[in-house]
Structure formats: C-alpha cells, structure tokens
CSV table of C-alpha atoms in Angstrom, one decimal:
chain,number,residue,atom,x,y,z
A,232,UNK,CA,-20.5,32.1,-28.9
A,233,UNK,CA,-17.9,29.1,-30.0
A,234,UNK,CA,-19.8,25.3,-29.8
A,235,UNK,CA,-23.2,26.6,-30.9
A,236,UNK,CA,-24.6,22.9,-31.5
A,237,UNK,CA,-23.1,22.1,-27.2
A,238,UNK,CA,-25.2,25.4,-26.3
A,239,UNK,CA,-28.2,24.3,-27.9
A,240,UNK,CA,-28.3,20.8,-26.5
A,241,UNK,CA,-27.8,22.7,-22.9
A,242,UNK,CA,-31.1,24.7,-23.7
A,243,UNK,CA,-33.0,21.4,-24.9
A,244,UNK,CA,-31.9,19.4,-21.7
A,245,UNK,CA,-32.8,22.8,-19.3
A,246,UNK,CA,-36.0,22.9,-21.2
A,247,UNK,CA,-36.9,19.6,-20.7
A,248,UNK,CA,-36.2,19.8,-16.8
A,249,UNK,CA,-38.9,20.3,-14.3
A,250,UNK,CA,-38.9,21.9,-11.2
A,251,UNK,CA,-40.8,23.4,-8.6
A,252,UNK,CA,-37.9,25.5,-7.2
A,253,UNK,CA,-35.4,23.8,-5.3
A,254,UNK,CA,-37.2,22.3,-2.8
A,255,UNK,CA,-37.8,19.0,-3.6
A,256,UNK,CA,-35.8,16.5,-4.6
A,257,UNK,CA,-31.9,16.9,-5.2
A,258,UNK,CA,-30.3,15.4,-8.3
A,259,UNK,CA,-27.3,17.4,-9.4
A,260,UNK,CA,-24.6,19.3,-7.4
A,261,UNK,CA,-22.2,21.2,-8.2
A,262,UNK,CA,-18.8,20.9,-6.2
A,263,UNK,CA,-15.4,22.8,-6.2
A,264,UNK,CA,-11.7,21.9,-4.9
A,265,UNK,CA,-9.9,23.6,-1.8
A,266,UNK,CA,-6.8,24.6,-0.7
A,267,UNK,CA,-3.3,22.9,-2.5
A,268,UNK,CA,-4.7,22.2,-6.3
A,269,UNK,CA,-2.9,25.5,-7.2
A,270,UNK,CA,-0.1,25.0,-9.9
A,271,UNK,CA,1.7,27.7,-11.8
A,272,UNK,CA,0.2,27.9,-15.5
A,273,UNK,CA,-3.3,26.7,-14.2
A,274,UNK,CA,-4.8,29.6,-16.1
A,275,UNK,CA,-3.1,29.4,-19.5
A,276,UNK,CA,-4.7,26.6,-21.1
A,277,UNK,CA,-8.2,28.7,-20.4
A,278,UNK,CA,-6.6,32.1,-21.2
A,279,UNK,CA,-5.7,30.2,-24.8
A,280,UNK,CA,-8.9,28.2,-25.8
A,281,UNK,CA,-11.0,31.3,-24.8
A,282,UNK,CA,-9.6,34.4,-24.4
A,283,UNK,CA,-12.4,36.6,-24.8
A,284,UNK,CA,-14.0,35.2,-21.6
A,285,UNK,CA,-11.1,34.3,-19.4
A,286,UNK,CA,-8.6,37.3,-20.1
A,287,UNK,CA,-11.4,40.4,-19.4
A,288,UNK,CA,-12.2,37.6,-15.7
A,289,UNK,CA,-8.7,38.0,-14.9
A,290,UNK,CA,-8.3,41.5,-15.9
A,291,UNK,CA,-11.3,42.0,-12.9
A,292,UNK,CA,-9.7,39.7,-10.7
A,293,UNK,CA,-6.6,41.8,-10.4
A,294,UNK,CA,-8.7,45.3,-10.5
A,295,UNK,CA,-10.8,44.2,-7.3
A,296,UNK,CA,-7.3,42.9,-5.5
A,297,UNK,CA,-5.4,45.8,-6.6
A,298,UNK,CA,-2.5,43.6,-7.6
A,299,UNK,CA,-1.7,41.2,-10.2
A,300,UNK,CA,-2.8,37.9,-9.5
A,301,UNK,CA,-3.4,36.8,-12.7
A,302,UNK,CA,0.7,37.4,-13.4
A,303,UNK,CA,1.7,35.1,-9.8
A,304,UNK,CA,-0.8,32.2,-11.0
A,305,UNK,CA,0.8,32.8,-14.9
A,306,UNK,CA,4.2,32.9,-14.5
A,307,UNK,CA,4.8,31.8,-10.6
A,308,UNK,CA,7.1,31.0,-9.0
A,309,UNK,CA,5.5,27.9,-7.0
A,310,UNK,CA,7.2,29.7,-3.4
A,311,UNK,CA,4.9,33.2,-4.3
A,312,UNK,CA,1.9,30.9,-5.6
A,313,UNK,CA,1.8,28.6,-2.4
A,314,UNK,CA,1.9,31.6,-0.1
A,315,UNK,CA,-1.9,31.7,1.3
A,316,UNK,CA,-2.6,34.8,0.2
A,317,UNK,CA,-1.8,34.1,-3.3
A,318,UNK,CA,-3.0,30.6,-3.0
A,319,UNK,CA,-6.6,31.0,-1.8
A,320,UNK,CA,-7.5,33.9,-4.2
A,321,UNK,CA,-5.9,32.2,-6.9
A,322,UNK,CA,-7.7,29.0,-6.5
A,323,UNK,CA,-10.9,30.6,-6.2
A,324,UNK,CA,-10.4,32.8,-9.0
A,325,UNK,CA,-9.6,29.7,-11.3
A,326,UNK,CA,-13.1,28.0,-10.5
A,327,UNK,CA,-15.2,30.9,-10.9
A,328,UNK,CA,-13.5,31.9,-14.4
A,329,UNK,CA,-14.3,28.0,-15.6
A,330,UNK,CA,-18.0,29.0,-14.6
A,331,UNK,CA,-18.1,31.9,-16.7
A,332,UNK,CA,-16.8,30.2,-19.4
A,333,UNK,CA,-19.1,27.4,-19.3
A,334,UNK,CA,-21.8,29.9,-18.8
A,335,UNK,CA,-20.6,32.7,-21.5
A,336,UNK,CA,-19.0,30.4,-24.2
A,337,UNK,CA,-21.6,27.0,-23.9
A,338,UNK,CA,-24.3,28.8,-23.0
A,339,UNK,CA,-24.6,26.5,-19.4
A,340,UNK,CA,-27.4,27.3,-17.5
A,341,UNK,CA,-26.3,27.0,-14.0
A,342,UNK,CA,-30.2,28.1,-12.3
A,343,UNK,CA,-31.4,25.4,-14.3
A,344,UNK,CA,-28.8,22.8,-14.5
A,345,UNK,CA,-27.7,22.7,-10.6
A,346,UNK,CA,-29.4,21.7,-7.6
A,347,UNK,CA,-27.2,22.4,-5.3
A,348,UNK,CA,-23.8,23.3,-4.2
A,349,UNK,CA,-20.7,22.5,-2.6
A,350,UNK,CA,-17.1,23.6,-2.1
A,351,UNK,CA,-14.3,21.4,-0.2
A,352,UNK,CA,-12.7,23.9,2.8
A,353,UNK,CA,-11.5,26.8,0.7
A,354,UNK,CA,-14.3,25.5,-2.5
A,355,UNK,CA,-17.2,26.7,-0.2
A,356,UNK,CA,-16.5,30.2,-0.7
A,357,UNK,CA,-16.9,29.3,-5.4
A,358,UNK,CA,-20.0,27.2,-4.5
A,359,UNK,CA,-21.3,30.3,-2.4
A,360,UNK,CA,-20.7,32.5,-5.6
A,361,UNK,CA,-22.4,29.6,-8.0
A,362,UNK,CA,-25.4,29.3,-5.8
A,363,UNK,CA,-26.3,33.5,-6.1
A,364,UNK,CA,-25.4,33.7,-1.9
A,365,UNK,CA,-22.9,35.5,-2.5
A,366,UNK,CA,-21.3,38.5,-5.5
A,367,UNK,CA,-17.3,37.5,-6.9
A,368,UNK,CA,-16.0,40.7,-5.9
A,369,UNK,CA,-16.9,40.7,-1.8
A,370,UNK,CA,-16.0,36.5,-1.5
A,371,UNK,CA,-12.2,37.6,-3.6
A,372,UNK,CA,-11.9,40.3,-1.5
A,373,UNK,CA,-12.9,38.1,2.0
A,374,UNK,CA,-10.9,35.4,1.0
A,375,UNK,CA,-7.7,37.1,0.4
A,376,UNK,CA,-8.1,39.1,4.0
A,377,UNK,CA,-8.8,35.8,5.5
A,378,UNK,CA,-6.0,34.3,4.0
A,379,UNK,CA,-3.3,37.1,5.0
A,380,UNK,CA,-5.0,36.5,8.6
A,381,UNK,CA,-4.1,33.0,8.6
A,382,UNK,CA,-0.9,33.0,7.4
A,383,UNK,CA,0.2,35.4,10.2
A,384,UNK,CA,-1.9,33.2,13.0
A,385,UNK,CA,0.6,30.7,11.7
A,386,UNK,CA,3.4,32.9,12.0
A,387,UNK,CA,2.9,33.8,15.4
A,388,UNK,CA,2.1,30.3,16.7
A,389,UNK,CA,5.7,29.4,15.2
A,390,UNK,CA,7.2,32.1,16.7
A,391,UNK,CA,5.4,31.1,20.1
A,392,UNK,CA,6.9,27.7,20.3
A,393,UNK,CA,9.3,27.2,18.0
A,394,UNK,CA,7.5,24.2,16.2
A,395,UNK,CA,6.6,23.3,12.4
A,396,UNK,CA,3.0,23.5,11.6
A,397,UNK,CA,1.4,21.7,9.0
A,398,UNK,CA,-1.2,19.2,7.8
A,399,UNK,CA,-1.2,15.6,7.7
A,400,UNK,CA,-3.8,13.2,6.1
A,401,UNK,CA,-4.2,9.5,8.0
A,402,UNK,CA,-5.6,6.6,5.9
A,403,UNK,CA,-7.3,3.7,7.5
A,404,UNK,CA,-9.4,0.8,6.6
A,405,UNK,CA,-13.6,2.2,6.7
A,406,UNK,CA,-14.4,-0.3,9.7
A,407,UNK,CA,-12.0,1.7,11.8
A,408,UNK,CA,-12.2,5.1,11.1
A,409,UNK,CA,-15.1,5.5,13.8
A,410,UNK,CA,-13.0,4.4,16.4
A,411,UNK,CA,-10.0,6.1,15.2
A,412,UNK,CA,-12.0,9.7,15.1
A,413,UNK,CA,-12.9,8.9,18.9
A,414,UNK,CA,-9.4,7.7,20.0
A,415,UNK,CA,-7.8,10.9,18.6
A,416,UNK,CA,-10.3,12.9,20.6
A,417,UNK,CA,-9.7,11.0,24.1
A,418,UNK,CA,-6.1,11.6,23.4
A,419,UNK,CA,-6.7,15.5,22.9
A,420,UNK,CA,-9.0,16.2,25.9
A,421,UNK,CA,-12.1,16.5,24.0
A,422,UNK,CA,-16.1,15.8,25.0
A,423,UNK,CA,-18.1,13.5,23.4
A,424,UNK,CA,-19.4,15.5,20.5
A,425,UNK,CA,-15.6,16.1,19.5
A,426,UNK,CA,-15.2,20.0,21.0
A,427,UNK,CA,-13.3,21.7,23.6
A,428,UNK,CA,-15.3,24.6,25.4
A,429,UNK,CA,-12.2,26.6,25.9
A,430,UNK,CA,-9.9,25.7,23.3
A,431,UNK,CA,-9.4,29.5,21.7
A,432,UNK,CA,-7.3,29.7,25.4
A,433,UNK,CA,-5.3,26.5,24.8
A,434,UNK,CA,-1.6,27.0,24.6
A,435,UNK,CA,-0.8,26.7,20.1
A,436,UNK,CA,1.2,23.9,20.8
A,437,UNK,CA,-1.5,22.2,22.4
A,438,UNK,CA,-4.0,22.8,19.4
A,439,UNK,CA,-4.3,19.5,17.6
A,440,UNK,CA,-7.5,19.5,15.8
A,441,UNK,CA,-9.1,16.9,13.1
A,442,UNK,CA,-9.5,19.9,10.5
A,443,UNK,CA,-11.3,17.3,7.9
A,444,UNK,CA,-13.2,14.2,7.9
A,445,UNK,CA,-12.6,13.2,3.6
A,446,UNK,CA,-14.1,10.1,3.2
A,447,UNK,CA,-15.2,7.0,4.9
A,448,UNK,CA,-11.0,6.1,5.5
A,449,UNK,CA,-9.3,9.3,5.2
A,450,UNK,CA,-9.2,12.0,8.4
A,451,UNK,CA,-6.7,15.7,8.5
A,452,UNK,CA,-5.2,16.4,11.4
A,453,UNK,CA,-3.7,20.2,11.6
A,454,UNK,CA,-1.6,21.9,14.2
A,455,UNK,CA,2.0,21.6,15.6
A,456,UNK,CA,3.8,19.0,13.9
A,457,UNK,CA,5.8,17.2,16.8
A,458,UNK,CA,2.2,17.6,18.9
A,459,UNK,CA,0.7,15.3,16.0
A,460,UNK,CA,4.2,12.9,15.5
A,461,UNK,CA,3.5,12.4,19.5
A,462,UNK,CA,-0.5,11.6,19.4
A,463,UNK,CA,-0.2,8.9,16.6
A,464,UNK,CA,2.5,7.4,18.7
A,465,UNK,CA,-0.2,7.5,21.8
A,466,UNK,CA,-3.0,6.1,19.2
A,467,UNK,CA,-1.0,3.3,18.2
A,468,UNK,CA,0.6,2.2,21.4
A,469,UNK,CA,-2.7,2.7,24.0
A,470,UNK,CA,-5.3,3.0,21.0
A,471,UNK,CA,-4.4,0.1,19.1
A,472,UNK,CA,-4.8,2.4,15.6
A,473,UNK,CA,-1.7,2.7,13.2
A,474,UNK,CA,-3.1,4.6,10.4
A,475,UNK,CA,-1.2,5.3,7.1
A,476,UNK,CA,0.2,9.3,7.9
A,477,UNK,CA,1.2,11.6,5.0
A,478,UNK,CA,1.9,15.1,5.4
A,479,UNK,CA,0.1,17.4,3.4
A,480,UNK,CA,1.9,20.5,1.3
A,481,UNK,CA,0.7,22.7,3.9
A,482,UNK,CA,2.6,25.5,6.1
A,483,UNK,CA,-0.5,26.5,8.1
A,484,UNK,CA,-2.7,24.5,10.2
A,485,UNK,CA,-6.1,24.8,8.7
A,486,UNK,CA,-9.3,24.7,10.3
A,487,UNK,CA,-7.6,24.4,13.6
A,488,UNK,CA,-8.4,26.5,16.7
A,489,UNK,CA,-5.0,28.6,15.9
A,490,UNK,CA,-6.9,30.3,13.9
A,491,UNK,CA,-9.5,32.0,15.7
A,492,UNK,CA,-8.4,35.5,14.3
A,493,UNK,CA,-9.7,34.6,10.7
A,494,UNK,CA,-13.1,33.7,12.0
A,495,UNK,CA,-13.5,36.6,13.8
A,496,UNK,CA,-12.6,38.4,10.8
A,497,UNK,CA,-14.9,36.7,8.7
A,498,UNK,CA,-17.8,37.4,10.5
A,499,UNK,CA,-16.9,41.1,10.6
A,500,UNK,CA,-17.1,41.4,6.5
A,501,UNK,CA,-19.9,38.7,6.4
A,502,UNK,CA,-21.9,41.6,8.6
A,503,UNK,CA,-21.1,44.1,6.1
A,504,UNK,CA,-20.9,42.1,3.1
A,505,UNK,CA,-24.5,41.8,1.0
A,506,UNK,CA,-26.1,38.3,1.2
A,507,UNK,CA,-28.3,36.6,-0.5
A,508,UNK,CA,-30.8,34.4,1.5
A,509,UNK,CA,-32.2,32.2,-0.1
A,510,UNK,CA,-29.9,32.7,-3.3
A,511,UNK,CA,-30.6,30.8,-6.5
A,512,UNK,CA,-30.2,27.4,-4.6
A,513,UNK,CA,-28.8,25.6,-1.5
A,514,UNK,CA,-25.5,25.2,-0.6
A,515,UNK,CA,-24.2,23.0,1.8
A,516,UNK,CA,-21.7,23.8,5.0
A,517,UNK,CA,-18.3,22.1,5.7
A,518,UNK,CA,-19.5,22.8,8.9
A,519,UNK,CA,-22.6,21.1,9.5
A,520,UNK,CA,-22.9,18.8,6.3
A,521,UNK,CA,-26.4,20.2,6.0
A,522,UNK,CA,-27.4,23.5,3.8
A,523,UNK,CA,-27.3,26.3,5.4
A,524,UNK,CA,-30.7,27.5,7.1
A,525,UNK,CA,-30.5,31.0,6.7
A,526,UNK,CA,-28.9,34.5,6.2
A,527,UNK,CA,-27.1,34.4,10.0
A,528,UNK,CA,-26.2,30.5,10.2
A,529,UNK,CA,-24.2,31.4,7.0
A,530,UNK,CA,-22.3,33.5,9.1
A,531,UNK,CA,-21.8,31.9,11.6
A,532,UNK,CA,-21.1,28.7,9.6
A,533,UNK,CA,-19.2,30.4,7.1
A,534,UNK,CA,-17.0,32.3,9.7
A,535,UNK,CA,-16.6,29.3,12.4
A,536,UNK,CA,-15.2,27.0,9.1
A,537,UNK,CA,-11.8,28.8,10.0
A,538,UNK,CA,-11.7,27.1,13.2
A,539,UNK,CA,-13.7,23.6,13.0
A,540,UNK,CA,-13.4,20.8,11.1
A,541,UNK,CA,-14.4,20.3,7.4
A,542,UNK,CA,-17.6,17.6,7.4
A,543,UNK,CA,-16.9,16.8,3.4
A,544,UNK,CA,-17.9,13.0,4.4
A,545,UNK,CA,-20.6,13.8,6.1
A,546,UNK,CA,-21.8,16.5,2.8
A,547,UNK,CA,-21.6,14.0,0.6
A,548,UNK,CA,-23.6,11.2,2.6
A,549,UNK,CA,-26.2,13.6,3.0
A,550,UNK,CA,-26.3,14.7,-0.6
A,551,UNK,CA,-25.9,11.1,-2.0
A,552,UNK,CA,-28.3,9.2,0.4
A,553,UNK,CA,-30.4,11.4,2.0
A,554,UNK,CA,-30.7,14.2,-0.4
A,555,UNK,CA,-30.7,11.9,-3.3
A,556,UNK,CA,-28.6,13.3,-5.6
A,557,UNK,CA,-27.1,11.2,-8.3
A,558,UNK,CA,-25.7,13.5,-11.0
A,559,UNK,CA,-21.9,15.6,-9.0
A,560,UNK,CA,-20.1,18.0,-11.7
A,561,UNK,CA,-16.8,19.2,-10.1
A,562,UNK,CA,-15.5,22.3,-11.3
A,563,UNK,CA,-11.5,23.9,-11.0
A,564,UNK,CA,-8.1,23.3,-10.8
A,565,UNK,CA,-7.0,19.8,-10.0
A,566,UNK,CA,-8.9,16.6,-9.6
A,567,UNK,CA,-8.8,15.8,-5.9
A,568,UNK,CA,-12.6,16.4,-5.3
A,569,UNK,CA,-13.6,14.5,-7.9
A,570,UNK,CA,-11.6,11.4,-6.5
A,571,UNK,CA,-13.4,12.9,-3.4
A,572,UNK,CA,-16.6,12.5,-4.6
A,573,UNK,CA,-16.3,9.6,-6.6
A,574,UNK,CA,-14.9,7.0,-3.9
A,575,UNK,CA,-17.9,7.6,-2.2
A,576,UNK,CA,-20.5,7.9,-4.3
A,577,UNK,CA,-19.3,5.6,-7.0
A,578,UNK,CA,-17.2,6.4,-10.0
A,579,UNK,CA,-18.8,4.1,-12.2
A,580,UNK,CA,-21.4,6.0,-14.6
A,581,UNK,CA,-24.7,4.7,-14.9
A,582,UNK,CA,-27.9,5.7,-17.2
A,583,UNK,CA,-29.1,9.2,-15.0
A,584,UNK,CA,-26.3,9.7,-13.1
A,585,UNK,CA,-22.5,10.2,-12.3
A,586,UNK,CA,-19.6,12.2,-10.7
A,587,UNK,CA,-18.0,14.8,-13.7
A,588,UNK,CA,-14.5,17.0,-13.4
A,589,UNK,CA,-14.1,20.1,-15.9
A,590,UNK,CA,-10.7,20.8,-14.9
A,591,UNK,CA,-9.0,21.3,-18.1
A,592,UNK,CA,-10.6,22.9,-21.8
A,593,UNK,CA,-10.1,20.1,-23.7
A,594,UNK,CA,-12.4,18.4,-21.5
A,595,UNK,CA,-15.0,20.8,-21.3
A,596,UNK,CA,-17.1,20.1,-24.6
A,597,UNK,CA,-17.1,16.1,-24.1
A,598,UNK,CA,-17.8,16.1,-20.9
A,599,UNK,CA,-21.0,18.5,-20.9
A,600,UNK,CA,-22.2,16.1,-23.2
A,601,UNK,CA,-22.3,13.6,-21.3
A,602,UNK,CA,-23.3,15.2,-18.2
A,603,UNK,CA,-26.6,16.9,-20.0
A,604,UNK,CA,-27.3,13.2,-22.1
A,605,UNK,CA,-27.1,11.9,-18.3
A,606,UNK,CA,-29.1,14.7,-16.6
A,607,UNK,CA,-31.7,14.5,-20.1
A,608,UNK,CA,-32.3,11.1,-19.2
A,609,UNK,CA,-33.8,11.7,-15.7
C-alpha cells in the first residue's frame, strides 16, 4: 500500500468519528459527474501513478462488457468515445476505478467517511455503487444497455422528423429562474406541477422537456433543436425572459420523454438485478431531490430518471440546508460537479467543512488531507 503515513491519518480521522448509523445527521457526501466529462486519455494518468489498482479495474471492466473499453477511453478517437454507448460506460468506469484506488492504495474508508451520496444524471448510477445499493458489474452492464437504447430512441426520432436533437443549457439571473421554469412550461402545455399526463404519445418533435434544473440560474432543456430555437423566441417575445442559451455537446436529448424505451428497459434489469435496500448509506434521486425510500422507489426512481428531469438543485438544497451537510467530496473525470456544488453551497473552505474534487492523481494525496483535517475537526 503506497502513502502509508495518508492511510493512517484516514484510520485516525474514521476512528475518531461517531455515528449511530446513518440516520442522523448528514455531514459529508459524496458526489460524481454525468454525462460529457469524458476525454480521451482520462484513464492514463491513473493507469500510471497506480497501476496495480487501476490496470487489473479496467481489465474487469472490459471482461464484464465483453469488449475493450478501456482501449476506446485510452487511445480514442473522441467520435467513438462520445458515442453514448462508449460514453456512459466509460464515464462510469472512470469514477468507480478512482474509488478503488482511494480505497485500495490510501486505505479510504468510504462506510465511515461518507454520509451520503450523489451522482449528477449519468453520476447516480457511481453513487449507487459507492453507497453498497448496488454491485459494479450489474450498474456497467445496465448502463451500457441503457445507453445503446437511447442512442437509437434518438435515432429514430431523427429519422421521424428530420430535426437535430440536442441539449442546450439557459443561464439567467437567480431572481428569475422561478419564473422562467414556469414560462417554459405554459409554453409547452404543461400542468402546474411541470408534467404532461400523456406525453409518452406526444409527436418527438413536440417533446421539449427541462431535462435539468443545475443551480439556482442554470436550467437544460433537451429535445428537437428548432422546437427549442422556437420556444425561447416565444419566452422572450410573450414571456419577457431572454436567458443566456448554449448548446451542450450532446446528440441525444436526455432525460426527455423521447426516451421512454430506456426507462422501460431499466426497470426490466432493475427487477432482475440484486439490490441492496438499505445499502451502506443513503443516496439521493435526481428524481425527487430526496433519498430514495426504499427497494421499489429506486426502481422506479432510477428507471423514470431516463425520462424526467434531473433535480440536482433541488439535491443539493436539501443536502446543504435541510440535511445539513457541510463537508461535498466530488469524485471523476472533469470538474463540472464540483463548480456544481460549489456555487451553491459555497466554494470558500471553512474550519469543518468544504466542497473537494479528486479528478486527477496528483491531487489525490493533498487533497484527502485536507478533506480528513476538515472532517477531523467536526
């Protein structure tokens, strides 16, 4: 084991921890990125600083697929990397090997050190695994099904009108995101609570859908890409909203009603697929912003994520100032979550608390220090 004087200060800060399960109070989460953090390489630097953990993970990961992922994420090229299938897999893959590694070569205690968990969209499926809900081998296997599902949903709803599809992210000032979530579901023919009863049966082209709510100013919508070019023009000339629009590297419309396949496929393997309720500790739903309750509301939550829209605002709020967690360790490729996180909780460290990003090994030993002085401390 390689940092033996890290590993022991893990132990000391676990041993000096307290708890009476997980049902009381929150203090530190554990969070993963989604979907669009892949990069080509994004294994190598781990593969290098420690082989004998990462290379035998990878060597699994492609057993259990039956093909070589490990190759597309190592040597590309970004067009077979960005494909969903590859994508999804690949991005899951690269958060739960930096687990293992923190947990193998620094001796982390996750059980101990973790509260709860939480993944952003694609993320959920990593903080599933990190909370003991769920084993590696049946979430790789999911995802990677689920993701081949999706990509030809998107296909055929191309092929159906002859449109783009795609993401794109609007920015607006905090006061007016409220209004702006509303306006955009008068414009799309949705009630009150922000669903259509029937919109599985709603032509594709039709199927506009806010697939994530970020952050107190930042909203995705997904679907068509001329449908979406159209409603901002109707929010802005009858809803009096111009929001900052940028589209997102995206060929599929996420979390969007398009994909109704993929959730129905998902709660097929979920069915036969061995959970653990409760696992180790909670984890929270994109879906509800709340942990999930129990062994069937994970599938159904879990599932119906294909389809409805990612509450990562509403996660964090609930975590941060309900929950009261102060301590956020974001693990994986990229560090979008962690400027997630961070705008809304505070990036600014203080004497027990903090948001953290392991994304890259020459991080990995000062960081944890920090992070265990910090959780040491209270």
């Amino acid at each position: 084991m390689r940092f033996a004087s890290l590993a022991r200060r893990v132990v000391d800060a676990g041993n000096c921890r307290s708890y009476s399960g997980h049902g009381g109070q929150l203090r530190t989460a554990l969070f993963f990125p989604g979907h669009g953090v892949q990069r080509v390489g994004m294994t190598a630097q781990w593969l290098e600083a420690f082989p004998g953990t990462a290379k035998p993970f990878l060597e699994e990961t492609d057993e259990i697929l039956g093909c070589s992922l490990s190759r597309i994420i190592a040597e590309g090229p970004n067009s077979k990397l960005d494909a969903s299938t590859n994508a999804q897999p690949a991005i899951m893959a690269t958060s739960v090997m930096i687990m293992r590694i923190l947990e193998s070569e620094f001796s982390f205690k996750t059980k101990q050190e973790i509260d709860v968990t939480l993944g952003h969209s694609l993320g959920e499926y990593a903080a599933l695994i990190s909370s003991g809900h769920l084993e590696y081998k049946d979430a790789l296997k999911m995802v990677r099904g689920r993701a081949a599902i999706m990509e030809e949903c998107s296909m055929k709803a191309k092929e159906e009108t002859g449109d783009r599809y795609g993401m794109v992210a609007l920015v607006c000032v905090p006061e007016r995101l409220e209004n702006l979530v509303t306006s955009i579901h008068e414009f799309l023919g949705y009630g009150s609570d922000g669903v259509k009863d029937d919109s599985s049966h709603v032509p594709a082209i039709e199927q506009v859908q806010i697939a994530n709510i970020n952050s107190s100013n930042q909203i995705v919508l997904s679907g068509s890409l001329p449908r979406i070019r159209q409603l901002l023009i109707q929010i802005k000339e009858f809803g009096g909203h111009d929001p900052r629009a940028v589209e997102i590297k995206s060929d599929s419309p996420f979390h969007n009603p398009i994909m109704m396949p993929a959730k129905d496929y998902m709660r097929r393997a979920l069915a036969k697929t061995n959970i653990r309720f409760p696992g180790d500790m909670p984890c929270v739903s994109n879906v509800s912003g709340r942990p999930f309750g129990s062994k069937h509301d994970l599938i159904e939550k879990l599932s119906g994520q294909a389809v409805n829209t990612v509450r990562w605002w509403d996660s964090i709020k609930y975590l941060h100032q309900e929950a009261g967690v102060r301590r956020w360790l974001g693990v994986g490729p990229g560090k979008v979550g962690r400027n997630l996180v961070g705008k809304e909780v505070g990036r600014v460290q203080s004497k027990t608390g903090g948001v953290w990003a392991i994304t890259d090994p020459k991080e990995v030993e000062t960081t944890l220090q920090d992070f265990l002085d910090k959780a040491a401390a209270g």
